[in-house]
Short mmCIF file of C-alpha atoms and ligand atoms in Angstrom, two decimals:
data_model
loop_
_atom_site.label_atom_id
_atom_site.label_comp_id
_atom_site.label_asym_id
_atom_site.label_seq_id
_atom_site.Cartn_x
_atom_site.Cartn_y
_atom_site.Cartn_z
CA UNK A 51 0.00 0.00 0.00
CA UNK A 52 1.36 3.39 -0.88
CA UNK A 53 -1.15 5.39 1.23
CA UNK A 54 0.01 6.53 4.69
CA UNK A 55 -2.09 3.95 6.42
CA UNK A 56 -3.11 4.24 10.03
CA UNK A 57 -1.74 1.66 12.45
CA UNK A 58 -2.00 2.07 16.18
CA UNK A 59 -1.61 5.85 16.22
CA UNK A 60 -3.96 8.01 18.28
CA UNK A 61 -5.92 10.52 16.18
CA UNK A 62 -4.32 13.95 16.02
CA UNK A 63 -7.65 15.67 15.29
CA UNK A 64 -11.19 14.90 16.36
CA UNK A 65 -13.02 13.31 13.42
CA UNK A 66 -16.02 15.32 12.25
CA UNK A 67 -19.46 13.74 12.71
CA UNK A 68 -20.60 12.24 9.40
CA UNK A 69 -24.28 13.05 9.93
CA UNK A 70 -26.92 12.00 12.43
CA UNK A 71 -25.75 9.14 14.64
CA UNK A 72 -26.11 5.84 12.77
CA UNK A 73 -26.42 2.56 14.68
CA UNK A 74 -24.94 -0.67 13.32
CA UNK A 75 -25.81 -2.87 16.27
CA UNK A 76 -26.16 -6.59 15.63
CA UNK A 77 -28.65 -7.12 18.41
CA UNK A 78 -31.35 -4.62 17.40
CA UNK A 79 -32.07 -3.31 13.93
CA UNK A 80 -32.98 0.33 13.30
CA UNK A 81 -36.42 1.40 12.12
CA UNK A 82 -36.83 3.79 9.18
CA UNK A 83 -37.91 7.26 10.41
CA UNK A 84 -41.48 6.88 9.12
CA UNK A 85 -41.85 3.55 10.93
CA UNK A 86 -40.65 4.89 14.28
CA UNK A 87 -42.92 7.97 13.86
CA UNK A 88 -45.89 5.69 13.24
CA UNK A 89 -45.08 3.55 16.29
CA UNK A 90 -44.65 6.67 18.44
CA UNK A 91 -48.05 7.97 17.28
CA UNK A 92 -49.68 4.69 18.18
CA UNK A 93 -48.14 4.93 21.67
CA UNK A 94 -49.41 8.48 22.20
CA UNK A 95 -52.97 7.82 21.06
CA UNK A 96 -55.36 8.28 24.00
CA UNK A 97 -58.05 6.05 22.53
CA UNK A 98 -56.92 2.51 21.74
CA UNK A 99 -53.22 3.42 22.15
CA UNK A 100 -50.99 0.46 21.36
CA UNK A 101 -49.51 0.23 24.88
CA UNK A 102 -52.92 -0.49 26.42
CA UNK A 103 -54.59 -2.32 23.56
CA UNK A 104 -56.32 -5.50 24.81
CA UNK A 105 -55.24 -8.57 22.86
CA UNK A 106 -58.88 -9.61 22.88
CA UNK A 107 -59.94 -6.47 20.97
CA UNK A 108 -60.92 -6.49 17.29
CA UNK A 109 -58.18 -3.88 16.72
CA UNK A 110 -55.46 -6.27 17.94
CA UNK A 111 -56.91 -9.16 15.93
CA UNK A 112 -56.80 -6.96 12.91
CA UNK A 113 -53.10 -6.16 13.51
CA UNK A 114 -52.24 -9.86 13.83
CA UNK A 115 -54.32 -10.77 10.77
CA UNK A 116 -52.48 -8.17 8.68
CA UNK A 117 -49.06 -9.38 9.92
CA UNK A 118 -50.13 -12.88 8.95
CA UNK A 119 -51.26 -11.86 5.49
CA UNK A 120 -48.12 -9.84 4.81
CA UNK A 121 -45.79 -12.62 5.94
CA UNK A 122 -47.69 -15.20 3.86
CA UNK A 123 -47.65 -12.94 0.84
CA UNK A 124 -44.07 -11.63 1.04
CA UNK A 125 -42.50 -14.97 1.97
CA UNK A 126 -44.88 -17.04 -0.19
CA UNK A 127 -45.70 -19.27 2.80
CA UNK A 128 -47.66 -22.33 1.57
CA UNK A 129 -51.07 -23.12 3.12
CA UNK A 130 -49.84 -26.29 4.86
CA UNK A 131 -47.54 -24.16 7.07
CA UNK A 132 -48.82 -22.45 10.25
CA UNK A 133 -47.44 -19.07 11.31
CA UNK A 134 -47.11 -18.82 15.08
CA UNK A 135 -46.43 -15.73 17.18
CA UNK A 136 -44.67 -16.32 20.48
CA UNK A 137 -43.35 -14.08 23.22
CA UNK A 138 -39.60 -14.08 23.77
CA UNK A 139 -36.59 -14.45 21.52
CA UNK A 140 -35.07 -17.09 19.33
CA UNK A 141 -33.10 -18.61 22.23
CA UNK A 142 -36.34 -20.03 23.63
CA UNK A 143 -36.85 -21.80 20.29
CA UNK A 144 -33.52 -23.60 20.75
CA UNK A 145 -35.41 -25.69 23.34
CA UNK A 146 -38.90 -25.47 21.85
CA UNK A 147 -37.94 -26.83 18.43
CA UNK A 148 -36.71 -30.20 19.79
CA UNK A 149 -39.54 -30.33 22.34
CA UNK A 150 -42.15 -29.83 19.64
CA UNK A 151 -40.56 -31.82 16.82
CA UNK A 152 -38.71 -34.70 18.45
CA UNK A 153 -41.39 -36.06 20.78
CA UNK A 154 -39.90 -38.33 23.44
CA UNK A 155 -37.21 -40.27 21.60
CA UNK A 156 -36.35 -38.35 18.48
CA UNK A 157 -33.02 -37.72 16.81
CA UNK A 158 -32.02 -34.58 14.92
CA UNK A 159 -29.05 -33.41 12.90
CA UNK A 160 -27.51 -29.99 13.64
CA UNK A 161 -25.04 -28.05 11.49
CA UNK A 162 -22.34 -26.38 13.60
CA UNK A 163 -21.58 -23.10 11.83
CA UNK A 164 -20.60 -20.93 14.80
CA UNK A 165 -21.80 -19.15 17.92
CA UNK A 166 -25.59 -19.34 17.54
CA UNK A 167 -25.59 -22.84 16.06
CA UNK A 168 -23.66 -23.99 19.14
CA UNK A 169 -26.18 -22.35 21.43
CA UNK A 170 -28.95 -24.19 19.59
CA UNK A 171 -27.02 -27.47 19.78
CA UNK A 172 -26.31 -27.11 23.50
CA UNK A 173 -29.98 -26.58 24.27
CA UNK A 174 -31.26 -29.30 21.90
CA UNK A 175 -28.98 -31.87 23.56
CA UNK A 176 -31.03 -31.47 26.74
CA UNK A 177 -34.11 -32.80 24.92
CA UNK A 178 -33.08 -35.16 22.16
CA UNK A 179 -30.46 -37.33 20.53
CA UNK A 180 -28.45 -34.75 18.58
CA UNK A 181 -25.92 -35.52 15.84
CA UNK A 182 -23.68 -32.64 14.78
CA UNK A 183 -21.94 -32.00 11.47
CA UNK A 184 -19.59 -29.17 10.59
CA UNK A 185 -20.56 -26.43 8.16
CA UNK A 186 -17.66 -27.23 5.81
CA UNK A 187 -18.76 -27.26 2.19
CA UNK A 188 -17.53 -30.85 1.80
CA UNK A 189 -19.82 -31.95 4.65
CA UNK A 190 -22.98 -29.96 4.00
CA UNK A 191 -22.91 -30.73 0.28
CA UNK A 192 -23.05 -34.48 0.94
CA UNK A 193 -23.88 -35.21 4.57
CA UNK A 194 -23.86 -38.86 5.61
CA UNK A 195 -27.41 -40.32 5.64
CA UNK A 196 -28.99 -39.83 9.05
CA UNK A 197 -32.03 -41.46 10.62
CA UNK A 198 -33.16 -38.12 12.01
CA UNK A 199 -36.35 -36.07 12.05
CA UNK A 200 -34.90 -32.75 10.90
CA UNK A 201 -31.67 -30.90 10.12
CA UNK A 202 -31.17 -27.60 11.96
CA UNK A 203 -28.96 -24.83 10.59
CA UNK A 204 -28.41 -21.15 11.33
CA UNK A 205 -28.93 -19.37 8.03
CA UNK A 206 -26.89 -16.35 9.13
CA UNK A 207 -24.36 -16.55 11.97
CA UNK A 208 -24.79 -13.07 13.42
CA UNK A 209 -21.72 -13.29 15.64
CA UNK A 210 -19.32 -14.78 13.09
CA UNK A 211 -20.40 -12.94 9.93
CA UNK A 212 -21.04 -16.15 8.06
CA UNK A 213 -24.09 -16.99 5.95
CA UNK A 214 -25.30 -20.08 4.11
CA UNK A 215 -25.25 -19.44 0.35
CA UNK A 216 -26.76 -22.84 -0.43
CA UNK A 217 -28.79 -25.21 1.67
CA UNK A 218 -27.36 -28.32 3.33
CA UNK A 219 -27.87 -31.15 0.85
CA UNK A 220 -29.70 -33.43 3.26
CA UNK A 221 -33.07 -34.99 2.36
CA UNK A 222 -34.27 -34.19 5.92
CA UNK A 223 -36.69 -31.29 6.44
CA UNK A 224 -34.60 -28.23 7.24
CA UNK A 225 -35.19 -26.19 10.40
CA UNK A 226 -33.65 -22.73 10.10
CA UNK A 227 -32.82 -20.10 12.68
CA UNK A 228 -33.36 -17.01 10.50
CA UNK A 229 -33.23 -14.49 13.32
CA UNK A 230 -30.80 -12.23 11.50
CA UNK A 231 -31.89 -12.72 7.89
CA UNK A 232 -35.64 -13.30 7.76
CA UNK A 233 -37.19 -11.06 5.09
CA UNK A 234 -33.92 -10.59 3.26
CA UNK A 235 -34.58 -13.55 0.93
CA UNK A 236 -37.37 -16.05 0.24
CA UNK A 237 -36.96 -19.43 1.96
CA UNK A 238 -37.35 -22.51 -0.23
CA UNK A 239 -40.42 -24.06 1.37
CA UNK A 240 -39.98 -27.34 -0.46
CA UNK A 241 -36.82 -27.88 1.67
CA UNK A 242 -37.81 -26.26 4.96
CA UNK A 243 -40.01 -27.81 7.62
CA UNK A 244 -39.73 -24.92 10.05
CA UNK A 245 -38.25 -21.44 10.15
CA UNK A 246 -38.03 -19.23 13.22
CA UNK A 247 -36.82 -15.70 13.89
CA UNK A 248 -36.90 -13.13 16.65
CA UNK A 249 -38.22 -9.88 15.17
CA UNK A 250 -35.80 -7.37 16.70
CA UNK A 251 -33.31 -7.28 13.83
CA UNK A 252 -34.98 -7.38 10.43
CA UNK A 253 -38.63 -6.65 11.19
CA UNK A 254 -39.31 -4.81 14.37
CA UNK A 255 -38.53 -4.71 18.08
CA UNK A 256 -37.65 -7.33 20.74
CA UNK A 257 -40.33 -9.46 22.37
CA UNK A 258 -41.82 -11.41 19.47
CA UNK A 259 -40.64 -14.58 17.80
CA UNK A 260 -42.17 -15.80 14.55
CA UNK A 261 -42.29 -19.55 13.92
CA UNK A 262 -43.39 -20.83 10.51
CA UNK A 263 -43.97 -24.57 10.73
CA UNK A 264 -45.14 -27.35 8.43
CA UNK A 265 -48.29 -28.65 10.11
CA UNK A 266 -47.47 -32.37 9.94
CA UNK A 267 -44.11 -31.88 11.71
CA UNK A 268 -45.59 -30.36 14.86
CA UNK A 269 -48.31 -32.93 15.53
CA UNK A 270 -46.47 -34.99 18.20
CA UNK A 271 -44.71 -32.77 20.77
CA UNK A 272 -43.01 -34.02 23.91
CA UNK A 273 -45.83 -34.45 26.46
CA UNK A 274 -44.08 -32.18 28.97
CA UNK A 275 -43.89 -29.22 26.57
CA UNK A 276 -45.61 -26.30 28.32
CA UNK A 277 -49.02 -25.83 26.72
CA UNK A 278 -48.47 -22.16 25.85
CA UNK A 279 -45.28 -23.22 24.07
CA UNK A 280 -46.76 -26.14 22.17
CA UNK A 281 -46.77 -25.27 18.48
CA UNK A 282 -49.87 -27.34 17.60
CA UNK A 283 -51.86 -25.82 20.49
CA UNK A 284 -50.78 -22.32 19.48
CA UNK A 285 -51.74 -23.00 15.87
CA UNK A 286 -55.23 -24.05 16.85
CA UNK A 287 -55.67 -20.97 19.09
CA UNK A 288 -54.41 -18.37 16.57
CA UNK A 289 -51.35 -17.86 18.86
CA UNK A 290 -53.60 -16.38 21.55
CA UNK A 291 -53.33 -19.06 24.25
CA UNK A 292 -51.95 -16.35 26.49
CA UNK A 293 -51.37 -12.60 26.04
CA UNK A 294 -49.26 -12.09 22.92
CA UNK A 295 -46.63 -9.30 22.74
CA UNK A 296 -49.05 -6.69 21.40
CA UNK A 297 -46.57 -3.84 21.03
CA UNK A 298 -43.96 -5.97 19.23
CA UNK A 299 -46.69 -7.26 16.92
CA UNK A 300 -47.66 -3.71 16.01
CA UNK A 301 -44.01 -2.78 15.36
CA UNK A 302 -43.73 -5.85 13.10
CA UNK A 303 -46.83 -4.73 11.20
CA UNK A 304 -45.36 -1.25 10.67
CA UNK A 305 -42.08 -2.74 9.41
CA UNK A 306 -43.85 -5.27 7.17
CA UNK A 307 -46.02 -2.56 5.61
CA UNK A 308 -42.91 -0.45 5.09
CA UNK A 309 -41.06 -3.38 3.45
CA UNK A 310 -44.10 -4.04 1.23
CA UNK A 311 -44.23 -0.35 0.29
CA UNK A 312 -40.54 -0.41 -0.64
CA UNK A 313 -41.17 -3.31 -3.01
CA UNK A 314 -41.05 -6.40 -0.78
CA UNK A 315 -38.39 -9.01 -0.06
CA UNK A 316 -36.83 -8.82 -3.53
CA UNK A 317 -35.95 -5.15 -2.96
CA UNK A 318 -34.62 -5.89 0.55
CA UNK A 319 -32.41 -8.59 -0.98
CA UNK A 320 -31.08 -6.35 -3.74
CA UNK A 321 -30.45 -3.48 -1.34
CA UNK A 322 -28.70 -5.74 1.16
CA UNK A 323 -26.50 -7.28 -1.53
CA UNK A 324 -25.42 -3.84 -2.79
CA UNK A 325 -24.74 -2.58 0.73
CA UNK A 326 -22.75 -5.66 1.70
CA UNK A 327 -20.75 -5.41 -1.53
CA UNK A 328 -19.94 -1.78 -0.73
CA UNK A 329 -18.64 -2.75 2.74
CA UNK A 330 -16.66 -5.76 1.48
CA UNK A 331 -15.18 -3.59 -1.29
CA UNK A 332 -13.82 -1.23 1.37
CA UNK A 333 -12.33 -4.21 3.18
CA UNK A 334 -10.84 -5.88 0.12
CA UNK A 335 -9.49 -2.63 -1.34
CA UNK A 336 -7.37 -2.08 1.79
CA UNK A 337 -6.06 -5.53 2.71
CA UNK A 338 -3.19 -4.18 4.79
CA UNK A 339 -5.68 -2.52 7.15
CA UNK A 340 -8.99 -4.42 6.98
CA UNK A 341 -9.02 -8.20 7.12
CA UNK A 342 -12.05 -10.42 6.72
CA UNK A 343 -11.27 -13.96 7.89
CA UNK A 344 -14.44 -15.47 6.43
CA UNK A 345 -14.08 -17.50 3.24
CA UNK A 346 -15.63 -15.42 0.45
CA UNK A 347 -18.16 -18.18 -0.30
CA UNK A 348 -19.56 -17.83 3.24
CA UNK A 349 -19.38 -14.07 3.82
CA UNK A 350 -22.54 -12.78 5.48
CA UNK A 351 -24.44 -10.11 3.59
CA UNK A 352 -26.18 -9.09 6.81
CA UNK A 353 -23.28 -8.91 9.27
CA UNK A 354 -19.92 -8.33 7.56
CA UNK A 355 -17.17 -8.92 10.14
CA UNK A 356 -13.57 -7.83 9.81
CA UNK A 357 -10.58 -6.91 11.92
CA UNK A 358 -7.65 -4.51 11.89
CA UNK A 359 -3.99 -5.46 12.28
CA UNK A 360 -3.75 -5.05 16.04
CA UNK A 361 -5.73 -4.16 19.15
CA UNK A 362 -4.57 -0.52 19.21
CA UNK A 363 -5.57 0.12 15.58
CA UNK A 364 -8.94 -1.56 16.09
CA UNK A 365 -9.56 0.54 19.20
CA UNK A 366 -8.58 3.67 17.32
CA UNK A 367 -10.99 2.74 14.49
CA UNK A 368 -13.87 2.07 16.87
CA UNK A 369 -13.31 5.27 18.85
CA UNK A 370 -13.01 7.42 15.74
CA UNK A 371 -16.16 5.79 14.32
CA UNK A 372 -18.04 6.46 17.55
CA UNK A 373 -16.94 10.09 17.54
CA UNK A 374 -18.09 10.35 13.94
CA UNK A 375 -21.55 9.14 14.92
CA UNK A 376 -21.11 5.54 13.71
CA UNK A 377 -22.16 3.45 16.67
CA UNK A 378 -22.11 -0.16 17.88
CA UNK A 379 -19.47 -1.45 15.47
CA UNK A 380 -17.57 -3.62 17.97
CA UNK A 381 -17.68 -7.34 17.19
CA UNK A 382 -19.50 -9.93 19.27
CA UNK A 383 -17.77 -10.27 22.68
CA UNK A 384 -16.86 -13.93 21.99
CA UNK A 385 -15.45 -13.14 18.54
CA UNK A 386 -13.96 -9.63 18.77
CA UNK A 387 -13.03 -7.51 15.76
CA UNK A 388 -15.46 -5.17 14.03
CA UNK A 389 -18.98 -6.04 12.91
CA UNK A 390 -21.32 -4.09 10.67
CA UNK A 391 -25.02 -4.98 10.75
CA UNK A 392 -27.00 -4.13 7.65
CA UNK A 393 -30.55 -4.88 8.75
CA UNK A 394 -33.58 -3.97 6.62
CA UNK A 395 -34.38 -0.70 8.42
CA UNK A 396 -30.92 0.83 7.91
CA UNK A 397 -30.78 3.93 5.70
CA UNK A 398 -28.63 4.43 2.60
CA UNK A 399 -27.06 7.42 4.37
CA UNK A 400 -25.83 5.16 7.18
CA UNK A 401 -24.11 2.81 4.73
CA UNK A 402 -22.60 5.72 2.76
CA UNK A 403 -21.38 7.32 5.99
CA UNK A 404 -19.76 4.08 7.11
CA UNK A 405 -18.03 3.24 3.84
CA UNK A 406 -16.87 6.87 3.52
CA UNK A 407 -15.45 6.66 7.02
CA UNK A 408 -13.70 3.33 6.35
CA UNK A 409 -12.01 4.72 3.25
CA UNK A 410 -11.03 7.96 4.98
CA UNK A 411 -9.67 6.08 8.02
CA UNK A 412 -7.46 4.06 5.70
CA UNK A 413 -5.91 7.30 4.43
CA UNK A 414 -4.59 8.31 7.84
CA UNK A 415 -5.25 10.68 10.76
CA UNK A 416 -6.54 13.82 9.09
CA UNK A 417 -8.47 12.30 6.21
CA UNK A 418 -11.75 11.58 8.00
N1 PMP B 1902 -30.09 -16.76 16.77
C1 PMP B 1902 -29.40 -15.81 16.11
C2 PMP B 1902 -28.89 -16.12 14.73
C3 PMP B 1902 -29.17 -14.58 16.72
O1 PMP B 1902 -28.49 -13.63 16.05
C4 PMP B 1902 -29.66 -14.33 18.02
C5 PMP B 1902 -29.46 -13.01 18.71
N2 PMP B 1902 -28.42 -12.24 18.33
C6 PMP B 1902 -30.36 -15.35 18.66
C7 PMP B 1902 -30.56 -16.55 18.00
C8 PMP B 1902 -30.90 -15.17 20.04
O2 PMP B 1902 -31.94 -14.27 20.07
P1 PMP B 1902 -32.58 -13.80 21.44
O3 PMP B 1902 -31.51 -13.12 22.21
O4 PMP B 1902 -33.66 -12.87 21.02
O5 PMP B 1902 -33.08 -15.02 22.12
#
């Protein structure tokens, strides 16, 4: 590299803010301004405000019905799949999937692709006979035949910045944790038996988990599965066996209507691909400063992860970014490095600000 590249040096000038603060957190996705304004209005409303809306009211039922219709339409969910709405996050599903699908003596296959897959595996082992395969291309392209009821994989490893570009080649029904990439592509329903995702990243706020399950797979749960967490019971009660997370459901509706208005999942996918390419271009154009350890065939579009040559340079990058209004770029605590999260609600300005900052940082102290 011929440019005077930054390594380890403290900034000599304070970087100028690049615009309004932009958040790149992996744990919670941003909402577009019109979506947050709509949610705020619904909170302020004196009559039938969303914070005190009874789940038994026709207004709430209408919200849930619209969420249902939008998900079915945008993800092309076939009629023999139920869509369930459950309180809590995806971690609860790590236990609820084996409880609902394996019955008392079932066996399942899990693909170990990183942090969240291992969390799912650890929990599933408490409830079933779990076989694990690695996410190496040679293994997932021709996994050994397994007498198992399903194959679980994590479509996007949020912590590791790794994403499945093609599905594991098993004949088993696939179960996918899509917490960080639901509504960024259309799942192949002929291969999937169940998909689940917490809504806080790509379609709303924390508190709601969406489970889309093939009806025949959820007919024989473990008898000790709590009733309010039994998929078949939820399906037959329109997910209203107990109070659903009303506010999170409304936020999901606002995000879904926004995504629909933007042009649906296809547009989210195109936008995400372009944004990820812009970030990876910055990384690849400056290999002496930015290093992405993920094999290019597995690079996540949603959470590009990279690192800098040493701790001091990384710290300098993160501090300068923070001062410039680019927040929450530190990698997952178990992985380290830098992580950019490009969830659906992120603005073009945020991505432009980040890539501009990355290029300027590579030029040296006074360039950004
Ligand atoms: N799976 C994936 C892929 C995730 O990214 C996360 C959260 N970052 C989870 C599961 C866990 O979600 P929650 O904390 O909402 O249970």
